[in-house]
mmCIF file of C-alpha atoms in Angstrom:
data_model
loop_
_atom_site.group_PDB
_atom_site.id
_atom_site.type_symbol
_atom_site.label_atom_id
_atom_site.label_comp_id
_atom_site.label_asym_id
_atom_site.label_seq_id
_atom_site.Cartn_x
_atom_site.Cartn_y
_atom_site.Cartn_z
ATOM 1 C CA MET A 1107 10.266 -22.914 -14.509
ATOM 2 C CA ALA A 1108 10.168 -21.190 -17.980
ATOM 3 C CA SER A 1109 6.685 -19.771 -17.028
ATOM 4 C CA VAL A 1110 8.128 -18.296 -13.905
ATOM 5 C CA LEU A 1111 11.227 -16.861 -15.590
ATOM 6 C CA SER A 1112 9.253 -15.900 -18.658
ATOM 7 C CA TYR A 1113 9.588 -12.580 -20.532
ATOM 8 C CA GLU A 1114 5.821 -12.086 -20.043
ATOM 9 C CA SER A 1115 6.207 -12.024 -16.388
ATOM 10 C CA LEU A 1116 9.014 -9.526 -16.496
ATOM 11 C CA VAL A 1117 6.634 -7.002 -18.706
ATOM 12 C CA HIS A 1118 3.575 -7.478 -16.375
ATOM 13 C CA ALA A 1119 6.337 -6.666 -13.424
ATOM 14 C CA VAL A 1120 7.626 -3.525 -14.964
ATOM 15 C CA ALA A 1121 4.181 -2.177 -16.495
ATOM 16 C CA GLY A 1122 3.047 -2.593 -12.857
ATOM 17 C CA ALA A 1123 5.845 -0.959 -11.274
ATOM 18 C CA VAL A 1124 5.712 2.015 -14.026
ATOM 19 C CA GLY A 1125 1.853 2.198 -13.495
ATOM 20 C CA SER A 1126 2.124 2.523 -9.708
ATOM 21 C CA VAL A 1127 4.830 4.912 -9.798
ATOM 22 C CA THR A 1128 3.121 7.242 -12.150
ATOM 23 C CA ALA A 1129 -0.207 7.154 -10.097
ATOM 24 C CA MET A 1130 1.356 7.652 -6.645
ATOM 25 C CA THR A 1131 3.353 10.627 -7.700
ATOM 26 C CA VAL A 1132 0.081 11.932 -9.014
ATOM 27 C CA PHE A 1133 -1.810 11.396 -5.802
ATOM 28 C CA PHE A 1134 0.999 11.745 -3.140
ATOM 29 C CA PRO A 1135 -0.526 14.383 -1.230
ATOM 30 C CA LEU A 1136 -3.446 12.393 -0.640
ATOM 31 C CA ASP A 1137 -1.521 9.746 1.168
ATOM 32 C CA THR A 1138 0.420 12.490 3.202
ATOM 33 C CA ALA A 1139 -2.758 13.610 4.444
ATOM 34 C CA ARG A 1140 -3.845 9.995 5.342
ATOM 35 C CA LEU A 1141 -0.711 8.927 7.221
ATOM 36 C CA ARG A 1142 -0.960 12.249 9.286
ATOM 37 C CA LEU A 1143 -4.682 11.251 10.158
ATOM 38 C CA GLN A 1144 -3.598 7.772 11.219
ATOM 39 C CA VAL A 1145 -0.448 8.390 13.069
ATOM 40 C CA ASP A 1146 -1.284 12.045 14.790
ATOM 41 C CA GLU A 1147 -4.219 11.052 16.827
ATOM 42 C CA LYS A 1148 -4.515 14.567 18.602
ATOM 43 C CA ARG A 1149 -5.030 16.436 15.214
ATOM 44 C CA LYS A 1150 -8.457 17.990 15.153
ATOM 45 C CA SER A 1151 -8.940 18.350 11.427
ATOM 46 C CA LYS A 1152 -10.758 15.714 10.202
ATOM 47 C CA THR A 1153 -10.973 16.038 6.516
ATOM 48 C CA THR A 1154 -8.485 15.377 4.032
ATOM 49 C CA HIS A 1155 -8.337 19.116 2.331
ATOM 50 C CA MET A 1156 -8.162 20.784 5.904
ATOM 51 C CA VAL A 1157 -5.225 18.465 6.872
ATOM 52 C CA LEU A 1158 -3.396 19.439 3.615
ATOM 53 C CA LEU A 1159 -4.120 23.115 3.944
ATOM 54 C CA GLU A 1160 -2.652 22.932 7.644
ATOM 55 C CA ILE A 1161 0.466 21.004 6.468
ATOM 56 C CA ILE A 1162 1.279 23.474 3.586
ATOM 57 C CA LYS A 1163 0.615 26.384 6.284
ATOM 58 C CA GLU A 1164 2.634 25.128 8.883
ATOM 59 C CA GLU A 1165 5.593 23.125 7.051
ATOM 60 C CA GLY A 1166 5.685 24.905 3.511
ATOM 61 C CA LEU A 1167 4.371 24.143 -0.057
ATOM 62 C CA LEU A 1168 6.251 21.146 -0.706
ATOM 63 C CA ALA A 1169 5.500 19.407 2.448
ATOM 64 C CA PRO A 1170 2.604 17.067 1.092
ATOM 65 C CA TYR A 1171 5.385 15.421 -1.077
ATOM 66 C CA ARG A 1172 7.966 14.960 2.027
ATOM 67 C CA GLY A 1173 9.220 11.465 1.454
ATOM 68 C CA TRP A 1174 8.219 11.084 -2.190
ATOM 69 C CA PHE A 1175 11.250 9.101 -3.131
ATOM 70 C CA PRO A 1176 11.687 6.824 -0.431
ATOM 71 C CA VAL A 1177 7.909 5.923 -1.162
ATOM 72 C CA ILE A 1178 8.082 5.809 -4.861
ATOM 73 C CA SER A 1179 11.101 3.458 -4.566
ATOM 74 C CA SER A 1180 9.572 1.343 -2.203
ATOM 75 C CA LEU A 1181 6.253 1.093 -4.113
ATOM 76 C CA CYS A 1182 8.416 0.424 -7.391
ATOM 77 C CA CYS A 1183 10.070 -2.665 -5.865
ATOM 78 C CA SER A 1184 6.818 -3.650 -4.190
ATOM 79 C CA ASN A 1185 4.536 -3.572 -7.253
ATOM 80 C CA PHE A 1186 7.506 -5.235 -9.329
ATOM 81 C CA VAL A 1187 7.764 -8.055 -6.764
ATOM 82 C CA TYR A 1188 3.838 -8.526 -6.435
ATOM 83 C CA PHE A 1189 3.124 -8.294 -10.149
ATOM 84 C CA TYR A 1190 6.098 -10.600 -11.082
ATOM 85 C CA THR A 1191 4.891 -13.306 -8.725
ATOM 86 C CA PHE A 1192 1.131 -12.740 -9.417
ATOM 87 C CA ASN A 1193 1.587 -13.381 -13.220
ATOM 88 C CA SER A 1194 4.277 -15.950 -12.724
ATOM 89 C CA LEU A 1195 2.229 -18.009 -10.589
ATOM 90 C CA LYS A 1196 -0.939 -17.723 -12.896
ATOM 91 C CA ALA A 1197 1.119 -18.736 -15.742
ATOM 92 C CA VAL A 1198 2.101 -21.895 -13.778
ATOM 93 C CA TRP A 1199 -1.446 -22.691 -12.386
ATOM 94 C CA VAL A 1200 -3.911 -21.495 -15.076
ATOM 95 C CA LYS A 1201 -2.010 -22.733 -17.976
ATOM 96 C CA GLY A 1202 -3.744 -20.769 -20.646
ATOM 97 C CA GLN A 1203 -7.100 -21.903 -19.338
ATOM 98 C CA ARG A 1204 -9.647 -19.530 -18.058
ATOM 99 C CA SER A 1205 -8.834 -18.424 -14.448
ATOM 100 C CA THR A 1206 -11.557 -18.518 -11.593
ATOM 101 C CA THR A 1207 -12.224 -16.037 -8.871
ATOM 102 C CA GLY A 1208 -11.063 -18.378 -6.309
ATOM 103 C CA LYS A 1209 -7.787 -19.088 -8.010
ATOM 104 C CA ASP A 1210 -7.373 -15.115 -8.480
ATOM 105 C CA LEU A 1211 -7.815 -14.919 -4.769
ATOM 106 C CA VAL A 1212 -5.371 -17.629 -3.690
ATOM 107 C CA ILE A 1213 -2.669 -16.216 -6.304
ATOM 108 C CA GLY A 1214 -3.085 -12.706 -5.117
ATOM 109 C CA PHE A 1215 -2.548 -13.685 -1.487
ATOM 110 C CA VAL A 1216 0.489 -15.951 -2.242
ATOM 111 C CA ALA A 1217 1.852 -12.961 -3.995
ATOM 112 C CA GLY A 1218 1.083 -10.613 -1.293
ATOM 113 C CA VAL A 1219 3.036 -12.662 1.170
ATOM 114 C CA VAL A 1220 6.005 -12.980 -0.802
ATOM 115 C CA ASN A 1221 5.865 -8.971 -1.227
ATOM 116 C CA VAL A 1222 5.408 -8.339 2.316
ATOM 117 C CA LEU A 1223 8.379 -10.378 3.469
ATOM 118 C CA LEU A 1224 10.605 -8.980 0.800
ATOM 119 C CA THR A 1225 9.669 -5.140 1.023
ATOM 120 C CA THR A 1226 8.643 -4.417 4.568
ATOM 121 C CA PRO A 1227 11.930 -3.009 5.528
ATOM 122 C CA LEU A 1228 11.401 -0.462 2.669
ATOM 123 C CA TRP A 1229 8.159 0.693 3.947
ATOM 124 C CA VAL A 1230 9.265 0.707 7.423
ATOM 125 C CA VAL A 1231 12.058 3.226 6.258
ATOM 126 C CA ASN A 1232 9.749 5.303 3.949
ATOM 127 C CA THR A 1233 6.759 5.814 6.859
ATOM 128 C CA ARG A 1234 9.856 7.039 9.127
ATOM 129 C CA LEU A 1235 11.036 9.375 6.339
ATOM 130 C CA LYS A 1236 7.646 10.637 5.255
ATOM 131 C CA LEU A 1237 6.610 12.021 8.840
ATOM 132 C CA GLN A 1238 10.148 13.162 9.542
ATOM 133 C CA GLY A 1239 9.995 16.909 10.193
ATOM 134 C CA ALA A 1240 6.119 16.935 10.478
ATOM 135 C CA LYS A 1241 4.700 18.915 13.477
ATOM 136 C CA PHE A 1242 2.583 16.341 15.264
ATOM 137 C CA ARG A 1243 -0.097 17.110 17.828
ATOM 138 C CA ASN A 1244 0.611 14.038 19.877
ATOM 139 C CA GLU A 1245 3.391 14.686 22.436
ATOM 140 C CA ASP A 1246 4.132 10.981 22.742
ATOM 141 C CA ILE A 1247 5.701 10.869 19.462
ATOM 142 C CA VAL A 1248 9.557 10.825 19.440
ATOM 143 C CA PRO A 1249 11.116 12.741 16.527
ATOM 144 C CA THR A 1250 13.604 11.354 14.281
ATOM 145 C CA ASN A 1251 16.771 12.846 12.467
ATOM 146 C CA TYR A 1252 17.627 10.537 9.527
ATOM 147 C CA LYS A 1253 19.715 12.041 6.368
ATOM 148 C CA GLY A 1254 18.305 9.692 3.792
ATOM 149 C CA ILE A 1255 17.169 6.180 3.045
ATOM 150 C CA THR A 1256 20.633 4.508 3.795
ATOM 151 C CA ASP A 1257 20.936 6.531 7.004
ATOM 152 C CA ALA A 1258 17.519 5.607 8.293
ATOM 153 C CA PHE A 1259 18.370 1.740 7.855
ATOM 154 C CA HIS A 1260 21.738 2.570 9.723
ATOM 155 C CA GLN A 1261 19.972 4.216 12.669
ATOM 156 C CA ILE A 1262 16.811 1.791 12.808
ATOM 157 C CA ILE A 1263 19.151 -1.440 13.151
ATOM 158 C CA ARG A 1264 21.784 0.272 15.474
ATOM 159 C CA ASP A 1265 19.064 1.700 17.905
ATOM 160 C CA GLU A 1266 15.999 -0.763 17.573
ATOM 161 C CA GLY A 1267 17.793 -3.900 16.259
ATOM 162 C CA ILE A 1268 17.567 -5.545 12.871
ATOM 163 C CA MET A 1269 14.115 -6.992 13.549
ATOM 164 C CA ALA A 1270 12.571 -3.191 13.919
ATOM 165 C CA LEU A 1271 12.759 -3.276 9.842
ATOM 166 C CA TRP A 1272 10.083 -5.687 9.885
ATOM 167 C CA ASN A 1273 7.828 -3.850 12.345
ATOM 168 C CA GLY A 1274 4.029 -4.049 11.316
ATOM 169 C CA THR A 1275 4.897 -7.363 9.370
ATOM 170 C CA PHE A 1276 1.796 -9.428 11.132
ATOM 171 C CA PRO A 1277 -0.869 -6.640 10.172
ATOM 172 C CA SER A 1278 1.112 -6.453 6.608
ATOM 173 C CA LEU A 1279 0.740 -10.022 6.425
ATOM 174 C CA LEU A 1280 -2.960 -9.938 7.170
ATOM 175 C CA LEU A 1281 -3.270 -7.103 4.679
ATOM 176 C CA VAL A 1282 -2.124 -9.225 1.799
ATOM 177 C CA PHE A 1283 -5.997 -9.740 1.589
ATOM 178 C CA ASN A 1284 -6.433 -6.067 0.451
ATOM 179 C CA PRO A 1285 -4.487 -6.940 -3.186
ATOM 180 C CA ALA A 1286 -5.707 -10.212 -3.257
ATOM 181 C CA ILE A 1287 -9.563 -8.941 -2.720
ATOM 182 C CA GLN A 1288 -8.499 -6.220 -5.239
ATOM 183 C CA PHE A 1289 -7.458 -8.401 -7.942
ATOM 184 C CA MET A 1290 -10.241 -10.793 -7.319
ATOM 185 C CA PHE A 1291 -12.917 -8.205 -7.962
ATOM 186 C CA TYR A 1292 -10.940 -6.735 -10.662
ATOM 187 C CA GLU A 1293 -10.348 -9.903 -12.490
ATOM 188 C CA GLY A 1294 -13.871 -10.821 -12.017
ATOM 189 C CA LEU A 1295 -15.483 -7.811 -13.223
ATOM 190 C CA LYS A 1296 -12.947 -7.610 -16.351
ATOM 191 C CA ARG A 1297 -13.952 -11.086 -17.093
ATOM 192 C CA GLN A 1298 -17.764 -9.987 -17.006
ATOM 193 C CA LEU A 1299 -17.162 -7.504 -19.312
ATOM 194 C CA LEU A 1300 -15.287 -9.211 -21.584
ATOM 195 C CA LYS A 1301 -18.060 -11.341 -22.078
ATOM 196 C CA LYS A 1302 -20.097 -8.494 -23.667
ATOM 197 C CA ARG A 1303 -17.299 -6.767 -25.542
ATOM 198 C CA MET A 1304 -14.311 -7.512 -27.493
ATOM 199 C CA LYS A 1305 -12.047 -5.247 -25.593
ATOM 200 C CA LEU A 1306 -12.163 -2.919 -22.763
ATOM 201 C CA SER A 1307 -12.029 1.038 -22.936
ATOM 202 C CA SER A 1308 -9.545 3.077 -20.892
ATOM 203 C CA LEU A 1309 -12.710 4.288 -18.887
ATOM 204 C CA ASP A 1310 -13.999 0.614 -18.276
ATOM 205 C CA VAL A 1311 -10.440 -0.234 -16.723
ATOM 206 C CA PHE A 1312 -10.268 2.948 -14.499
ATOM 207 C CA ILE A 1313 -14.091 2.259 -13.151
ATOM 208 C CA ILE A 1314 -13.499 -1.413 -12.475
ATOM 209 C CA GLY A 1315 -9.992 -0.682 -10.885
ATOM 210 C CA ALA A 1316 -11.647 1.920 -8.576
ATOM 211 C CA ILE A 1317 -14.434 -0.276 -7.617
ATOM 212 C CA ALA A 1318 -12.332 -3.105 -6.887
ATOM 213 C CA LYS A 1319 -9.744 -1.166 -4.726
ATOM 214 C CA ALA A 1320 -12.575 0.629 -2.782
ATOM 215 C CA ILE A 1321 -14.132 -2.632 -1.608
ATOM 216 C CA ALA A 1322 -10.716 -3.783 -0.748
ATOM 217 C CA THR A 1323 -9.585 -0.737 1.159
ATOM 218 C CA THR A 1324 -12.875 -0.444 3.249
ATOM 219 C CA LEU A 1325 -12.768 -4.013 4.320
ATOM 220 C CA THR A 1326 -9.113 -3.950 5.481
ATOM 221 C CA TYR A 1327 -9.005 -0.314 6.507
ATOM 222 C CA PRO A 1328 -8.688 -0.859 10.622
ATOM 223 C CA MET A 1329 -5.753 -3.108 10.109
ATOM 224 C CA GLN A 1330 -4.158 -0.304 7.729
ATOM 225 C CA THR A 1331 -4.365 2.021 10.528
ATOM 226 C CA ILE A 1332 -2.508 -0.353 13.191
ATOM 227 C CA GLN A 1333 0.142 -1.202 10.301
ATOM 228 C CA SER A 1334 0.922 2.654 9.983
ATOM 229 C CA ILE A 1335 1.450 3.199 13.962
ATOM 230 C CA LEU A 1336 3.610 0.128 13.993
ATOM 231 C CA ARG A 1337 6.061 1.028 11.057
ATOM 232 C CA PHE A 1338 6.220 4.527 12.560
ATOM 233 C CA GLY A 1339 7.156 2.915 15.640
ATOM 234 C CA ARG A 1340 8.024 6.283 17.513
ATOM 235 C CA HIS A 1341 5.445 6.722 20.169
ATOM 236 C CA ASN A 1342 6.676 6.267 23.632
ATOM 237 C CA LEU A 1343 5.071 2.891 24.438
ATOM 238 C CA ASN A 1344 5.467 0.887 27.519
ATOM 239 C CA PRO A 1345 8.078 -1.639 27.410
ATOM 240 C CA GLU A 1346 5.719 -4.531 27.730
ATOM 241 C CA ASN A 1347 4.322 -3.362 24.443
ATOM 242 C CA ARG A 1348 7.362 -2.966 22.134
ATOM 243 C CA THR A 1349 6.988 -6.456 20.839
ATOM 244 C CA LEU A 1350 6.091 -4.531 17.491
ATOM 245 C CA GLY A 1351 4.227 -6.530 14.898
ATOM 246 C CA SER A 1352 3.183 -9.298 17.197
ATOM 247 C CA LEU A 1353 -0.480 -10.370 17.421
ATOM 248 C CA ARG A 1354 -0.534 -9.389 20.894
ATOM 249 C CA ASN A 1355 0.662 -5.761 20.095
ATOM 250 C CA VAL A 1356 -1.834 -5.584 17.188
ATOM 251 C CA LEU A 1357 -4.905 -6.471 19.443
ATOM 252 C CA TYR A 1358 -3.555 -3.731 21.992
ATOM 253 C CA HIS A 1359 -3.489 -1.029 19.518
ATOM 254 C CA LEU A 1360 -6.767 -1.938 18.010
ATOM 255 C CA HIS A 1361 -8.278 -1.809 21.807
ATOM 256 C CA GLN A 1362 -6.667 1.276 22.643
ATOM 257 C CA ARG A 1363 -7.521 3.035 19.299
ATOM 258 C CA VAL A 1364 -11.240 1.897 20.193
ATOM 259 C CA ARG A 1365 -11.055 2.981 23.663
ATOM 260 C CA ARG A 1366 -9.888 6.322 22.953
ATOM 261 C CA PHE A 1367 -11.810 7.376 19.842
ATOM 262 C CA GLY A 1368 -14.637 4.792 19.311
ATOM 263 C CA ILE A 1369 -15.040 2.133 16.566
ATOM 264 C CA MET A 1370 -14.664 5.161 14.367
ATOM 265 C CA GLY A 1371 -11.217 5.585 15.416
ATOM 266 C CA LEU A 1372 -10.280 2.698 13.554
ATOM 267 C CA TYR A 1373 -11.309 4.526 10.315
ATOM 268 C CA LYS A 1374 -9.830 7.712 10.772
ATOM 269 C CA GLY A 1375 -7.993 8.857 7.388
ATOM 270 C CA LEU A 1376 -10.739 6.632 5.631
ATOM 271 C CA GLU A 1377 -11.735 9.325 3.430
ATOM 272 C CA ALA A 1378 -8.208 10.413 2.377
ATOM 273 C CA LYS A 1379 -7.368 6.811 1.892
ATOM 274 C CA LEU A 1380 -10.377 5.987 -0.175
ATOM 275 C CA LEU A 1381 -9.795 9.199 -2.256
ATOM 276 C CA GLN A 1382 -5.872 8.460 -2.671
ATOM 277 C CA THR A 1383 -5.985 4.544 -2.977
ATOM 278 C CA VAL A 1384 -9.087 4.254 -5.342
ATOM 279 C CA LEU A 1385 -7.677 6.886 -7.712
ATOM 280 C CA THR A 1386 -4.131 5.694 -7.429
ATOM 281 C CA ALA A 1387 -5.282 1.950 -8.079
ATOM 282 C CA ALA A 1388 -7.492 2.960 -11.041
ATOM 283 C CA LEU A 1389 -4.778 4.995 -12.588
ATOM 284 C CA MET A 1390 -1.980 2.423 -12.059
ATOM 285 C CA LEU A 1391 -4.034 -0.464 -13.627
ATOM 286 C CA LEU A 1392 -5.021 1.764 -16.578
ATOM 287 C CA VAL A 1393 -1.474 2.425 -16.978
ATOM 288 C CA TYR A 1394 -0.505 -0.978 -16.425
ATOM 289 C CA GLU A 1395 -2.918 -2.447 -18.853
ATOM 290 C CA LYS A 1396 -1.843 -0.071 -21.602
ATOM 291 C CA LEU A 1397 1.715 -0.567 -21.271
ATOM 292 C CA THR A 1398 1.339 -4.345 -21.084
ATOM 293 C CA ALA A 1399 -0.781 -4.353 -24.332
ATOM 294 C CA ALA A 1400 1.490 -1.878 -26.033
ATOM 295 C CA THR A 1401 4.582 -4.067 -25.361
ATOM 296 C CA PHE A 1402 2.953 -7.377 -26.241
ATOM 297 C CA THR A 1403 1.868 -5.535 -29.698
ATOM 298 C CA VAL A 1404 5.376 -4.162 -30.229
ATOM 299 C CA MET A 1405 7.013 -7.331 -29.636
ATOM 300 C CA GLY A 1406 4.427 -9.185 -31.549
ATOM 301 C CA LEU A 1407 3.362 -11.513 -28.301
ATOM 302 C CA LYS A 1408 0.114 -12.843 -27.206
ATOM 303 C CA ASN A 1409 -0.815 -10.986 -23.980
ATOM 304 C CA ALA A 1410 -0.913 -14.089 -21.598
ATOM 305 C CA ARG A 1411 -3.451 -12.035 -19.208
ATOM 306 C CA LYS A 1412 -6.551 -11.857 -21.806
ATOM 307 C CA HIS A 1413 -9.209 -13.787 -20.250
#
């Protein structure tokens, strides 16, 4: 119990949250482009920079940062939960021994499940707010009118029921493999590099963070596309297809996407996603590593995650 409620786990959680907020703020417009490419299926522009130019031209200079606050709030909570759970479980299971790739994958998966169940409502709301006021090419999309985070929660619960806040939970649970795969490769690459040198440079951390995230994102991207569509939940779906988040509905959306756009329709927006997520993850992990190391040094504690 002491390991779970330790100061070390809190330091890792705060550092992870700060790192993610810093990185997402820097690369936020890329995430805006990715979301438009995933949700607005009839948009002709296929590249990240063209979509961003369209958004700025049609909706204003600050449009790529629409929904920044709810996204940052959700991300901060989400990464705090993930890093706290990951490091607490690691402290309990590994107990000072050298970790293994298998253990990292299992711990990452469990931490991801806890994170999804606790924070999905925040992500549903921020997806809605991020797309509110957007000029869509797809006429099936129903516009929203939320005044902010609290009003969005209120309207969704009132109009769609409280379970709508967990729209996309099923693909999200499948997607816990994304951070699990990312951390498995990140920790594995880190262990290999530390065998050859005493400590990692900032460039080392940035590069292995980017490689780990690129692998995880490419492997799980089709499910991320379906997750975005389900979280948005503002398409005029047939009544039998409104059981949002169920396996049947996930398979329905996968089939529809492939039927309308071919297999590459599942990878629409991948360029923007890779650009955004790889750079964001690399910068986040760099800030995270530096912040934890600095905190432990100042407090005179040994960094529990040195392998």
